[in-house]
Structures are given as C-alpha cells and as structure tokens.
CSV table of N, CA and C in Angstrom, one decimal:
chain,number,residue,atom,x,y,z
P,1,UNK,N,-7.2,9.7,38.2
P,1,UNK,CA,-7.8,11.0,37.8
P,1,UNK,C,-6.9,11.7,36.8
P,2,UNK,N,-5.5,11.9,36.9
P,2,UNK,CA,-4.5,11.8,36.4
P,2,UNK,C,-4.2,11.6,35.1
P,3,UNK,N,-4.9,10.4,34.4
P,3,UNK,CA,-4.7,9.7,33.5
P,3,UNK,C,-5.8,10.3,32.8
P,4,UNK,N,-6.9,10.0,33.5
P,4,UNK,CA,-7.7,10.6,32.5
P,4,UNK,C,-8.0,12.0,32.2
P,5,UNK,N,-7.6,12.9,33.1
P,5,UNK,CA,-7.1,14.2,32.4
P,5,UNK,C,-6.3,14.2,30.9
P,6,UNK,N,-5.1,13.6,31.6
P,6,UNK,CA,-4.0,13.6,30.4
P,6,UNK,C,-4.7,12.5,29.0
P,7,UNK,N,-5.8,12.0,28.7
P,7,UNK,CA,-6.1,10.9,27.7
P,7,UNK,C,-6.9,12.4,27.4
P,8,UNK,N,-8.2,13.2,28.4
P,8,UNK,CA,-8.7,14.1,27.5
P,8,UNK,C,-7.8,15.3,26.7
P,9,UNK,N,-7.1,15.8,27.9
P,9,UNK,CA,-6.3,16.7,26.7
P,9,UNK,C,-5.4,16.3,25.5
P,10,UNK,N,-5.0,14.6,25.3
P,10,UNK,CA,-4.3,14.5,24.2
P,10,UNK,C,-5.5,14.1,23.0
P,11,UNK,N,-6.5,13.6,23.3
P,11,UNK,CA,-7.4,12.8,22.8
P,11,UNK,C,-8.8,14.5,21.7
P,12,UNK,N,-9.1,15.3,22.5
P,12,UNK,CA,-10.4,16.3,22.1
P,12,UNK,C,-9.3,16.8,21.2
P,13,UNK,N,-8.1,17.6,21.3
P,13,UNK,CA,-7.9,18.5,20.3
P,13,UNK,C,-7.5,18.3,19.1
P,14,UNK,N,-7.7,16.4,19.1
P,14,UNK,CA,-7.0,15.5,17.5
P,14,UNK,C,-8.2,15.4,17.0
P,15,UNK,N,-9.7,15.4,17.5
P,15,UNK,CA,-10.8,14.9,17.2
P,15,UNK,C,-11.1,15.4,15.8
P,16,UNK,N,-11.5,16.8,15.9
P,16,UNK,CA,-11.4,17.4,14.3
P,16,UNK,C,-10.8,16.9,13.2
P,17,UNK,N,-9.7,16.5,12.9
P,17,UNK,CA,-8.9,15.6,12.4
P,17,UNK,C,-8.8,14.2,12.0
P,18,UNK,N,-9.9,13.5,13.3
P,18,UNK,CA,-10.2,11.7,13.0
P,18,UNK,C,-11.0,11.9,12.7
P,19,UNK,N,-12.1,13.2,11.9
P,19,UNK,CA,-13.9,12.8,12.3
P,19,UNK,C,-14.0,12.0,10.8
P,20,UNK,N,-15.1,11.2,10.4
P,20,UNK,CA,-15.3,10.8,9.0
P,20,UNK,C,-16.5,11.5,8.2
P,21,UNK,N,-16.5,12.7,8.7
P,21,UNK,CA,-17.3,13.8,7.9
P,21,UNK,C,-16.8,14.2,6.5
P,22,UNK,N,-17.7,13.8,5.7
P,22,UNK,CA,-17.3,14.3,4.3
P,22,UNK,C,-17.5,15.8,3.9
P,23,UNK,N,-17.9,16.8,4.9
P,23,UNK,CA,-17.3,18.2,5.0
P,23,UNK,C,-16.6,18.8,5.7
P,24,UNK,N,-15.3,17.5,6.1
P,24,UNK,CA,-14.1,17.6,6.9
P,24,UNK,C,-13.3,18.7,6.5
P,25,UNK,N,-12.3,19.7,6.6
P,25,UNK,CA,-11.7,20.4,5.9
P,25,UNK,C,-10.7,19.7,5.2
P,26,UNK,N,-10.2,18.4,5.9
P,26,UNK,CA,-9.0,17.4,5.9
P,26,UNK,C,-9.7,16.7,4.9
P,27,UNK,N,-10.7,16.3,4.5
P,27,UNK,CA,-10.9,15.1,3.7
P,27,UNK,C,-12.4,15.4,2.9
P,28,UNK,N,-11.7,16.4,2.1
P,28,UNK,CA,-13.0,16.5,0.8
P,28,UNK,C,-13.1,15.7,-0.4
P,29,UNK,N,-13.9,14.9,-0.4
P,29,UNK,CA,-13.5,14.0,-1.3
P,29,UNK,C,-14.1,14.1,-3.0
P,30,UNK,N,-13.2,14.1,-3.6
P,30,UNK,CA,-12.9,14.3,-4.6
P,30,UNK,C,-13.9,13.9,-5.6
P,31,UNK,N,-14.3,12.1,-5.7
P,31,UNK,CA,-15.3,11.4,-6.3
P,31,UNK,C,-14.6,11.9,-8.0
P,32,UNK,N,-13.1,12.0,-8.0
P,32,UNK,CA,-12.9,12.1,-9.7
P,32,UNK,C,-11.9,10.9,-10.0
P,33,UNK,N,-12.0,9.8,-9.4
P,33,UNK,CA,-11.3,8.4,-9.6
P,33,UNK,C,-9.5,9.1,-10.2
P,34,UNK,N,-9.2,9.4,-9.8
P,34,UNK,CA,-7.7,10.1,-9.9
P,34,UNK,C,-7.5,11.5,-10.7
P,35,UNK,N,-8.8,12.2,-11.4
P,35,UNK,CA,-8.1,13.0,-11.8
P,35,UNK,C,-8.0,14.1,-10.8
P,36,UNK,N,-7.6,15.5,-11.4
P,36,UNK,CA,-6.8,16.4,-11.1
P,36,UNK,C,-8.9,17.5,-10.5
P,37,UNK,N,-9.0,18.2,-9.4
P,37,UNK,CA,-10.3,18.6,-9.1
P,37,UNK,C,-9.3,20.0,-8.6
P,38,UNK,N,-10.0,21.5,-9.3
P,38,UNK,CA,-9.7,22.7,-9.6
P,38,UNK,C,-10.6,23.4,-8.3
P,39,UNK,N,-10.3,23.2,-7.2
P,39,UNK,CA,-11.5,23.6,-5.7
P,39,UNK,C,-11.2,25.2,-5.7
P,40,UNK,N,-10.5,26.3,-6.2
P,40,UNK,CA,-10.0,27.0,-6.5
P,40,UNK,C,-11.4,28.2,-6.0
P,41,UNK,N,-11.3,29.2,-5.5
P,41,UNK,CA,-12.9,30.0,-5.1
P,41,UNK,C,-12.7,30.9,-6.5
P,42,UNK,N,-11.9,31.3,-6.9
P,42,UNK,CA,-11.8,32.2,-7.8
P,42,UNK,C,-10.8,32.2,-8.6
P,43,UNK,N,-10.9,32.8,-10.0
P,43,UNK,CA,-9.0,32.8,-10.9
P,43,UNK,C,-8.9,34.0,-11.3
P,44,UNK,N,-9.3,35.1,-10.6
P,44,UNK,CA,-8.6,36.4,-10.8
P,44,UNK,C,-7.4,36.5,-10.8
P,45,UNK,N,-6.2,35.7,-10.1
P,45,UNK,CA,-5.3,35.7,-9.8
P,45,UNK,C,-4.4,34.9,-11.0
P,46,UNK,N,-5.1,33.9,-11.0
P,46,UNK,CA,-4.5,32.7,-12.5
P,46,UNK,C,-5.3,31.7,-12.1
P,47,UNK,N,-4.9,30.8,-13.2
P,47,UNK,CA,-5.2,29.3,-13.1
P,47,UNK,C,-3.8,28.6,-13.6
P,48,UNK,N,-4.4,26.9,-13.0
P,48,UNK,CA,-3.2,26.1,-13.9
P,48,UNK,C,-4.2,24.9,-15.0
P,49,UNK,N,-3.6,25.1,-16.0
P,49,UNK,CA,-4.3,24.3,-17.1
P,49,UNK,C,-3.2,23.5,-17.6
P,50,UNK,N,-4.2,22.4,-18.3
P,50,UNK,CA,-2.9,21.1,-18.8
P,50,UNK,C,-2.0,20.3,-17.8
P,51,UNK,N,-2.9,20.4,-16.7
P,51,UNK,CA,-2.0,19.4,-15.7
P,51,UNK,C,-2.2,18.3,-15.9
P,52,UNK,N,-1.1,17.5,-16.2
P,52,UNK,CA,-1.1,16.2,-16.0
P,52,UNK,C,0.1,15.2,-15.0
P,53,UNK,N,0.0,14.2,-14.8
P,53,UNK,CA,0.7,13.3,-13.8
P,53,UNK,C,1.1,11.3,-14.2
P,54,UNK,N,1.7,11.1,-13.8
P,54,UNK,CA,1.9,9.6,-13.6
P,54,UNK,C,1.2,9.5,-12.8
P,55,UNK,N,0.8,10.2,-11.7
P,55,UNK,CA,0.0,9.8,-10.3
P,55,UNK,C,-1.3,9.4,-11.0
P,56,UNK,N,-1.7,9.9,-12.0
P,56,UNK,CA,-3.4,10.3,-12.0
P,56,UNK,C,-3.8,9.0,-12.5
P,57,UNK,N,-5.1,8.8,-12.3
P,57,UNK,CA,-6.3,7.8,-13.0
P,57,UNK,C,-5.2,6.1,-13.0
P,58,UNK,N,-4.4,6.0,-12.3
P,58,UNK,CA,-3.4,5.0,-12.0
P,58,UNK,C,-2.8,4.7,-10.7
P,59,UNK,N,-3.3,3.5,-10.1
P,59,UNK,CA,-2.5,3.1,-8.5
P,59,UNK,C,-0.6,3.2,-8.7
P,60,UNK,N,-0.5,4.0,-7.6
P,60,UNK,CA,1.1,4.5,-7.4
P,60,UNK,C,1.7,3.4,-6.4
P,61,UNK,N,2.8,2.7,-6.6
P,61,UNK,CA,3.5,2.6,-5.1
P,61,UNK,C,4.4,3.2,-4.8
P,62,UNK,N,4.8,2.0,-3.0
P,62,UNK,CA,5.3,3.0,-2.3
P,62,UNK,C,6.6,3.1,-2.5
P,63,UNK,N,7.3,4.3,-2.6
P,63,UNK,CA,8.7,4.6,-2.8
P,63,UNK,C,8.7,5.1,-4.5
P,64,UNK,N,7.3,4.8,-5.3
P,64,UNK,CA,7.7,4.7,-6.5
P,64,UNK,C,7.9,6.3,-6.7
P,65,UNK,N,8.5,6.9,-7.9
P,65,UNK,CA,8.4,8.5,-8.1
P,65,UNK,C,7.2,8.8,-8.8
P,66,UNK,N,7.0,9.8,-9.2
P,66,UNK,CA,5.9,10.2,-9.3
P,66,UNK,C,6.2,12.1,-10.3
P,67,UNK,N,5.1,12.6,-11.4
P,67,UNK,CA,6.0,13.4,-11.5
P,67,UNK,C,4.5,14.5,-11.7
P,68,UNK,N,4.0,15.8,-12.1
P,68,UNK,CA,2.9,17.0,-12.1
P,68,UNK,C,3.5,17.8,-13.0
P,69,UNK,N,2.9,18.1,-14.2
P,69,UNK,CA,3.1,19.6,-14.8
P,69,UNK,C,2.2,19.7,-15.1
P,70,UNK,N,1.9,21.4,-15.4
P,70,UNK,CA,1.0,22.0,-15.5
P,70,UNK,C,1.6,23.4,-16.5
P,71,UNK,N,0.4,24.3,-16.9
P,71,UNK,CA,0.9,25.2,-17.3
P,71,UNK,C,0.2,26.6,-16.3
P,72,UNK,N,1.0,27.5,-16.1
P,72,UNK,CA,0.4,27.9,-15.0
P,72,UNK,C,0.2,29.9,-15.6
P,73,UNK,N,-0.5,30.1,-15.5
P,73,UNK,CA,-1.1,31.3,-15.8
P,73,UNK,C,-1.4,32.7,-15.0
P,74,UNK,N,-0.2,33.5,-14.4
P,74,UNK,CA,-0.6,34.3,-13.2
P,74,UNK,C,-0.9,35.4,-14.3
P,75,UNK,N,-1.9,35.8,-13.5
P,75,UNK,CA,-2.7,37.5,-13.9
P,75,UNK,C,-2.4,38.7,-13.2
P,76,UNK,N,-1.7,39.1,-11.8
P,76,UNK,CA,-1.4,39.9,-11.1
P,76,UNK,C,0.4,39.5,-10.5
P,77,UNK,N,1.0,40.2,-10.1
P,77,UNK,CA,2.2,40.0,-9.5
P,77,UNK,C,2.1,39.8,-8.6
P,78,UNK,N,2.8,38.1,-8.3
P,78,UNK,CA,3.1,37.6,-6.8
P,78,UNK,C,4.4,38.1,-5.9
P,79,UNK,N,4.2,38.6,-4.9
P,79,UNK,CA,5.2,38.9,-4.3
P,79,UNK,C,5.7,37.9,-3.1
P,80,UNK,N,4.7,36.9,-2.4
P,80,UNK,CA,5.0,36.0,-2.0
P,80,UNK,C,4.0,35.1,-1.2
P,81,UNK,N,4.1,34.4,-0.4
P,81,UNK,CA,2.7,33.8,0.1
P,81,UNK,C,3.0,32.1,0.4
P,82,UNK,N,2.1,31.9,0.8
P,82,UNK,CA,2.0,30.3,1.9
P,82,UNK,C,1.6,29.5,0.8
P,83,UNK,N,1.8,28.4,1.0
P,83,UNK,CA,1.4,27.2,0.2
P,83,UNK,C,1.7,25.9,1.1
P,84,UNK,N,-0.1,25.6,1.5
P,84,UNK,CA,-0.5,24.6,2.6
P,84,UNK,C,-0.8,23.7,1.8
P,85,UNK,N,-0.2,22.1,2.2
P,85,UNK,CA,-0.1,21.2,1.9
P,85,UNK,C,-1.0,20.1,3.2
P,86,UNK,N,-2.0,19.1,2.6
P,86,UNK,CA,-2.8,18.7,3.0
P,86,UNK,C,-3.2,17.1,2.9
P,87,UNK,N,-2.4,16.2,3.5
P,87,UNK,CA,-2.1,14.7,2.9
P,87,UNK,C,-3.4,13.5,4.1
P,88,UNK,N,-4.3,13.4,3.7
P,88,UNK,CA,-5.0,12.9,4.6
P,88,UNK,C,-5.5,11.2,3.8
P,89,UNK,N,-6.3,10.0,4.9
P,89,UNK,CA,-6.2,8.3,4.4
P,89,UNK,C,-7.7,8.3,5.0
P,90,UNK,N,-8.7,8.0,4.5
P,90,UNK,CA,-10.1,7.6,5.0
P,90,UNK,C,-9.5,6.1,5.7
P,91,UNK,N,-9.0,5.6,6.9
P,91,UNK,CA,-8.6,4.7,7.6
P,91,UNK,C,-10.1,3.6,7.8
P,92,UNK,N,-10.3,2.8,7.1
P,92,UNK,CA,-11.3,1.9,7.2
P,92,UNK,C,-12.7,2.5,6.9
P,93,UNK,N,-12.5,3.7,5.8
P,93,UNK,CA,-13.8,4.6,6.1
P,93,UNK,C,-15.0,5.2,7.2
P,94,UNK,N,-14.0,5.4,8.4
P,94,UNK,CA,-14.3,5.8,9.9
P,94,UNK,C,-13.9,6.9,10.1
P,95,UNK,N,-12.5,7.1,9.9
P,95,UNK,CA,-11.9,7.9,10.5
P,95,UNK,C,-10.8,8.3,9.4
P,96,UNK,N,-10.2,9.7,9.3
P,96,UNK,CA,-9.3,10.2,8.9
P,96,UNK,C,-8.1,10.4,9.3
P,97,UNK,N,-7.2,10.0,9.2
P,97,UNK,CA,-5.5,9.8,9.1
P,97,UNK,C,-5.0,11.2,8.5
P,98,UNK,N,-4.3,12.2,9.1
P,98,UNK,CA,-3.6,13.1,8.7
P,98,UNK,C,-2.3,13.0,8.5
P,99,UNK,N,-1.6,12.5,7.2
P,99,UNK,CA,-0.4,12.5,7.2
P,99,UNK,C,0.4,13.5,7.2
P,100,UNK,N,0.3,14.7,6.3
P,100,UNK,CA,0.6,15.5,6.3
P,100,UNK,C,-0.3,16.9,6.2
P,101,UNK,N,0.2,17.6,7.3
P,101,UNK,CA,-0.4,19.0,7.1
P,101,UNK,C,0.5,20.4,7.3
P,102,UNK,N,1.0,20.6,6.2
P,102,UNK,CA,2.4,21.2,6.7
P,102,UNK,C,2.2,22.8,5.6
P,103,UNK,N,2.6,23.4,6.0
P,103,UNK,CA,2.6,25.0,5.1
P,103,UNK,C,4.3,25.6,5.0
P,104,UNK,N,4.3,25.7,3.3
P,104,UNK,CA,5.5,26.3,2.7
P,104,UNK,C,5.6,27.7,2.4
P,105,UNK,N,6.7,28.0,2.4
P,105,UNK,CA,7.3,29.1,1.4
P,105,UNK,C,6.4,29.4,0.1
P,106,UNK,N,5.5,29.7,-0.1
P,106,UNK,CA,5.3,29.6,-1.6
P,106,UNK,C,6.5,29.6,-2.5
P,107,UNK,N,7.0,31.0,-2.5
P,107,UNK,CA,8.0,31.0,-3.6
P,107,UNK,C,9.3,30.2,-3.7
P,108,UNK,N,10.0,29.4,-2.2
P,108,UNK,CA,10.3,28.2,-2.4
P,108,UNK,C,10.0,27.4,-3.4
P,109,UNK,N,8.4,27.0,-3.1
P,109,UNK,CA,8.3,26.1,-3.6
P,109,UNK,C,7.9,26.5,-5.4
P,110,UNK,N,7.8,27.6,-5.8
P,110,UNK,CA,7.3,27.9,-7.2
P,110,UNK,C,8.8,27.6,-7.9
P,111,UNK,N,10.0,28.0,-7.2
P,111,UNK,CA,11.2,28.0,-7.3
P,111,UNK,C,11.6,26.7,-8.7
P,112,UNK,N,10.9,26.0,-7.7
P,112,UNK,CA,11.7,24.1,-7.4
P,112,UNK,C,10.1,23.3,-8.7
P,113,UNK,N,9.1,24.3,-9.0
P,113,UNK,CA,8.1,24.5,-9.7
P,113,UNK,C,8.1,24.2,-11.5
P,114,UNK,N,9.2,25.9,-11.3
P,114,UNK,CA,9.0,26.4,-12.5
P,114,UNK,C,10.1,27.1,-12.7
P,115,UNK,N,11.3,27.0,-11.9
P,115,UNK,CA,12.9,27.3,-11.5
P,115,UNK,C,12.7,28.8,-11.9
P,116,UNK,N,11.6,29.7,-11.3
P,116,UNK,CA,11.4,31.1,-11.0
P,116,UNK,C,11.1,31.5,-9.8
P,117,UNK,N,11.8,32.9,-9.9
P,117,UNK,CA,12.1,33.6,-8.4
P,117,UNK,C,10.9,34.5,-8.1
P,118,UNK,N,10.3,34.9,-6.8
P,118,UNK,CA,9.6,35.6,-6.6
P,118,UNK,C,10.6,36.9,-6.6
P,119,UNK,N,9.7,38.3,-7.2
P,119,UNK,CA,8.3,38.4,-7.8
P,119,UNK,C,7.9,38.0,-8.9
P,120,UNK,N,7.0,37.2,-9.0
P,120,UNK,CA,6.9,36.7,-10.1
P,120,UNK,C,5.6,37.5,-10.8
P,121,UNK,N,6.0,38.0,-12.3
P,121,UNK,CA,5.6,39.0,-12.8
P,121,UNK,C,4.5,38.4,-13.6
P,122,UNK,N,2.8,39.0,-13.9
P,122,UNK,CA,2.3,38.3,-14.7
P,122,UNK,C,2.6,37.8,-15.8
P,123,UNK,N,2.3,36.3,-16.4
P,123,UNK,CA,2.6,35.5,-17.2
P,123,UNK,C,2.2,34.3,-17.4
P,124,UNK,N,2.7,33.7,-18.5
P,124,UNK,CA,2.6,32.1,-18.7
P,124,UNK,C,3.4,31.6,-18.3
P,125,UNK,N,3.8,30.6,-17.0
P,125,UNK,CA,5.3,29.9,-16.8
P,125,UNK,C,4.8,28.5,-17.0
P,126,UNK,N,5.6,27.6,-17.5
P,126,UNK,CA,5.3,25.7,-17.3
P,126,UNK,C,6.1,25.5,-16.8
P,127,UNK,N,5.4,24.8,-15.6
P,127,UNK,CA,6.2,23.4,-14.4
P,127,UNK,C,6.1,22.5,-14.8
P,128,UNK,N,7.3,21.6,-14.0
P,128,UNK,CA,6.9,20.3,-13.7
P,128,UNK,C,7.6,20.1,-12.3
P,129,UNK,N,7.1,19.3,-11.0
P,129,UNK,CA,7.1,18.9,-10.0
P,129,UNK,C,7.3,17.4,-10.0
P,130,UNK,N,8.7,17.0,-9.5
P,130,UNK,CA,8.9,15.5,-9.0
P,130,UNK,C,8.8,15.2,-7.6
P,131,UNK,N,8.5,13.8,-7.4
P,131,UNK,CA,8.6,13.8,-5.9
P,131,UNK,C,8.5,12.2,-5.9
P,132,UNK,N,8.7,11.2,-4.4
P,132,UNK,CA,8.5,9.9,-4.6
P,132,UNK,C,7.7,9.8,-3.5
P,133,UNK,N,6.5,8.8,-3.8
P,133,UNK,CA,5.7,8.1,-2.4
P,133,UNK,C,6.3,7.6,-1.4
P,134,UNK,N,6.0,8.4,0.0
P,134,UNK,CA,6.6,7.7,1.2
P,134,UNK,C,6.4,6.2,1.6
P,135,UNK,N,7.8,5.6,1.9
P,135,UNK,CA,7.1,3.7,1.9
P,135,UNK,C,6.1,4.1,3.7
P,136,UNK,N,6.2,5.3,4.0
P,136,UNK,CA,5.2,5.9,5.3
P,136,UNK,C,4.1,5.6,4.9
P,137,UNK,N,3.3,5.9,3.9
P,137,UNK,CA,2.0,5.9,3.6
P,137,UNK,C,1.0,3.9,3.2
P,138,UNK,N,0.3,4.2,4.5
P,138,UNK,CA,0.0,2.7,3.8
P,138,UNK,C,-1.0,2.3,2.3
P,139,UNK,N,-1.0,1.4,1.7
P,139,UNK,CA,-2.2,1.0,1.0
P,139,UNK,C,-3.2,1.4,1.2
P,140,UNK,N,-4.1,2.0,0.3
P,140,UNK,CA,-5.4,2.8,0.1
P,140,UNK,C,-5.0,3.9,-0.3
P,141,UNK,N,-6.6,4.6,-0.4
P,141,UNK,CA,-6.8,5.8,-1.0
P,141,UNK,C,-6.5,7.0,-0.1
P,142,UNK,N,-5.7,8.2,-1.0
P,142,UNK,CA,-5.2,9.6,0.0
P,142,UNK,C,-6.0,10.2,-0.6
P,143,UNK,N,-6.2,11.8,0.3
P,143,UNK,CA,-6.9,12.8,-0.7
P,143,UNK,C,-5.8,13.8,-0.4
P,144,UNK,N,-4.9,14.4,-1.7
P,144,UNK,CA,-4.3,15.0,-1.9
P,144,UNK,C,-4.3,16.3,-2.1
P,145,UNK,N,-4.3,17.4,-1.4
P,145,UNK,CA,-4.9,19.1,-1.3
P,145,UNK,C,-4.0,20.0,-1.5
P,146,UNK,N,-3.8,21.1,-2.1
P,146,UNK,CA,-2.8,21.8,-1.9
P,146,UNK,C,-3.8,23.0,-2.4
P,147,UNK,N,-2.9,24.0,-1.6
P,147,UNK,CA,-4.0,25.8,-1.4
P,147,UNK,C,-2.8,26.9,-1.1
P,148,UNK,N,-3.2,27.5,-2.2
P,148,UNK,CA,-1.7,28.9,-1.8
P,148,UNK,C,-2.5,30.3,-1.6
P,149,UNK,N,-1.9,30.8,-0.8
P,149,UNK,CA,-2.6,32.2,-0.1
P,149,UNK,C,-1.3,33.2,-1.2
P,150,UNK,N,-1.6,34.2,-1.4
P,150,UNK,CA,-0.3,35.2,-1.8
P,150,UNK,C,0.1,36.2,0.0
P,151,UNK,N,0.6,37.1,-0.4
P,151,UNK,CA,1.3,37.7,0.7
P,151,UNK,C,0.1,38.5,1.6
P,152,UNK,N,-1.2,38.8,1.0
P,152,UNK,CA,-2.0,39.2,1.8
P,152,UNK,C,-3.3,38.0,2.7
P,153,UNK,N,-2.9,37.1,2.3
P,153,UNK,CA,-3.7,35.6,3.1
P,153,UNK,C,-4.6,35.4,2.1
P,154,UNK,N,-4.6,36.1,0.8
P,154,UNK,CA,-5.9,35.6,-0.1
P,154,UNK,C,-5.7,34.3,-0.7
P,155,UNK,N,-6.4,33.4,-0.8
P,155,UNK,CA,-6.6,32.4,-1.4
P,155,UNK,C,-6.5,32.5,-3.1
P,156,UNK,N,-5.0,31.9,-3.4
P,156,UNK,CA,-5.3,32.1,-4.7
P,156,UNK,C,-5.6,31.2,-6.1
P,157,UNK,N,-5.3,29.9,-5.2
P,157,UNK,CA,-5.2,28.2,-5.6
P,157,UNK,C,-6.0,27.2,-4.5
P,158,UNK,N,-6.5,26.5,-5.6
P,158,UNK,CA,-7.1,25.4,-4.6
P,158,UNK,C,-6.9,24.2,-5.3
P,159,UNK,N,-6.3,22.9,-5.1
P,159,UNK,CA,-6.3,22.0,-6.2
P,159,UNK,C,-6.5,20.2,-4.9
P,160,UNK,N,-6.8,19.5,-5.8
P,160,UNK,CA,-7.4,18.3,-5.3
P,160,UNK,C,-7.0,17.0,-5.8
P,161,UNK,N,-6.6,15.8,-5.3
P,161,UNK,CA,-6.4,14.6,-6.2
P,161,UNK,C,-7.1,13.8,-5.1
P,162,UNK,N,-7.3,12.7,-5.5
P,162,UNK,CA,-7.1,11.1,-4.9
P,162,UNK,C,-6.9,10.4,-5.2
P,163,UNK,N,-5.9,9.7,-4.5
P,163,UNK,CA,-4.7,8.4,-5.1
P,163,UNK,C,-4.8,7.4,-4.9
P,164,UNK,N,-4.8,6.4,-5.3
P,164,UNK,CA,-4.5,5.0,-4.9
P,164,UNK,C,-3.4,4.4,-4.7
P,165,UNK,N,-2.8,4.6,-3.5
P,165,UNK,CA,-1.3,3.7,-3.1
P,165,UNK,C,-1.4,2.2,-2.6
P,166,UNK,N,-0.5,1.5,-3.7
P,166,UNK,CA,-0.3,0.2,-3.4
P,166,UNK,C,0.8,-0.3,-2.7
P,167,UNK,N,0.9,-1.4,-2.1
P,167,UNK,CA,2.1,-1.7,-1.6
P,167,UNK,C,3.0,-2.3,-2.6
C-alpha cells in the first residue's frame, strides 16, 4: 500500500509536464523549422529585432557553442524583473521531457546580454549571448522558450526557437 502511495505522489504532480498536448505550456510548438517565433502578448514595453544565431535553421551539437544577438528596443524604464527559461524534448512524440525550467535575475541576465546595468533607461541597446549545448541533452528536437516579466509580474517578452541537436 506503501508503495503505491509513494509511486502516486511522485508520479500525478510530474504529469502536467509529460503530457504530449500541443497546448502544453512546456511545449508550444513552434512549426518555424529553426527560426526565431516572437510569442510576445504585447510591445508596449519593446521588442527585439534582427536576431540572429548559429543555432537557427541549422542542427547544433552536443557541447558545440552556439551564439544570439539581437537588437533590443526598450520603450519604458526597467527597473528589474524575472526572466523564465523554458528547455523542453517531444521524447518519441508521446511525451515531453523538461530539461530545463529555471527563472533568473532578469537584470543579471541583461547584464551578461548587453554588458548593461539595471535601470535600464529607454533605448536601443545590441546584444549578443554565448552559451554551449549540454552533451546532457539527447538527439532530437528542443523547444526553446524564454519570457521576462519586469518588476511588476508583467509580461514583457516572449520568444521561441526549435532546435535540432545532434550527437
């Protein structure tokens, strides 16, 4: 009895997470064969234009680096805010694989961006973002999500890829 208590409580509250619903919050799919998808609800705030990648419309492997700039356009003064990261694998087209689901610092991360400090005052800034593919992630396709809230929880970014990682 024991056991299967303990199989239901580790097993129901992952479900959300394995479902293969294509209006998963984890796994929206993209259907843009690598490019860059702007899921953004609004750009009162800014947008980012002219992004481009080594990642994009090209199979990446694993360990290889990888690099993102963009030109990024704020319209109001950021004072600070979350930036949720969202790394999920259609596993045999069943089920979804959450690799990563982790939430930052925003202005950390705009930091390391656009080597600017919060508050960051309306303007034009240009990033570029490096990083390398974990040899963690297996072969196949990720859907790659990232969403920044500013300091009041609003939604101010929404952005989308899917990648092809090779071994």
């Amino acid at each position: 009895m024991s056991v299967l208590l303990l199989i239901i409580l580790t097993v129901i509250p992952s479900l959300p997470t394995l479902t293969g619903s294509t209006n998963n919050y984890y796994n929206e799919p993209t259907d843009n064969k690598g490019s860059y998808t702007d899921c953004s609800i609004t750009h009162d705030f800014g947008n980012i234009t002219n992004i481009s990648s080594s990642a994009f419309n090209t199979p990446i492997k694993q360990r290889q680096s990888y690099d993102i700039q963009g030109v990024i356009n704020i319209k109001k003064k950021l004072q600070g805010g979350i930036l949720h990261i969202i790394v999920t694998h259609p596993f045999k087209n069943y089920i979804n694989l959450t690799f990563v689901d982790a939430k930052y610092n925003l202005c950390d991360m705009i930091v390391s961006f656009i080597g600017e400090y919060c508050p960051l005052k309306p303007g034009i800034y240009h990033g570029k973002f490096e990083n390398t593919i974990p040899s963690l992630y297996w072969p196949g396709k990720y859907h790659f999500k990232a969403l920044a809230y500013d300091e009041n929880d609003d939604e101010i970014y929404c952005g989308m890829i899917e990648v092809d990682i090779k071994k």
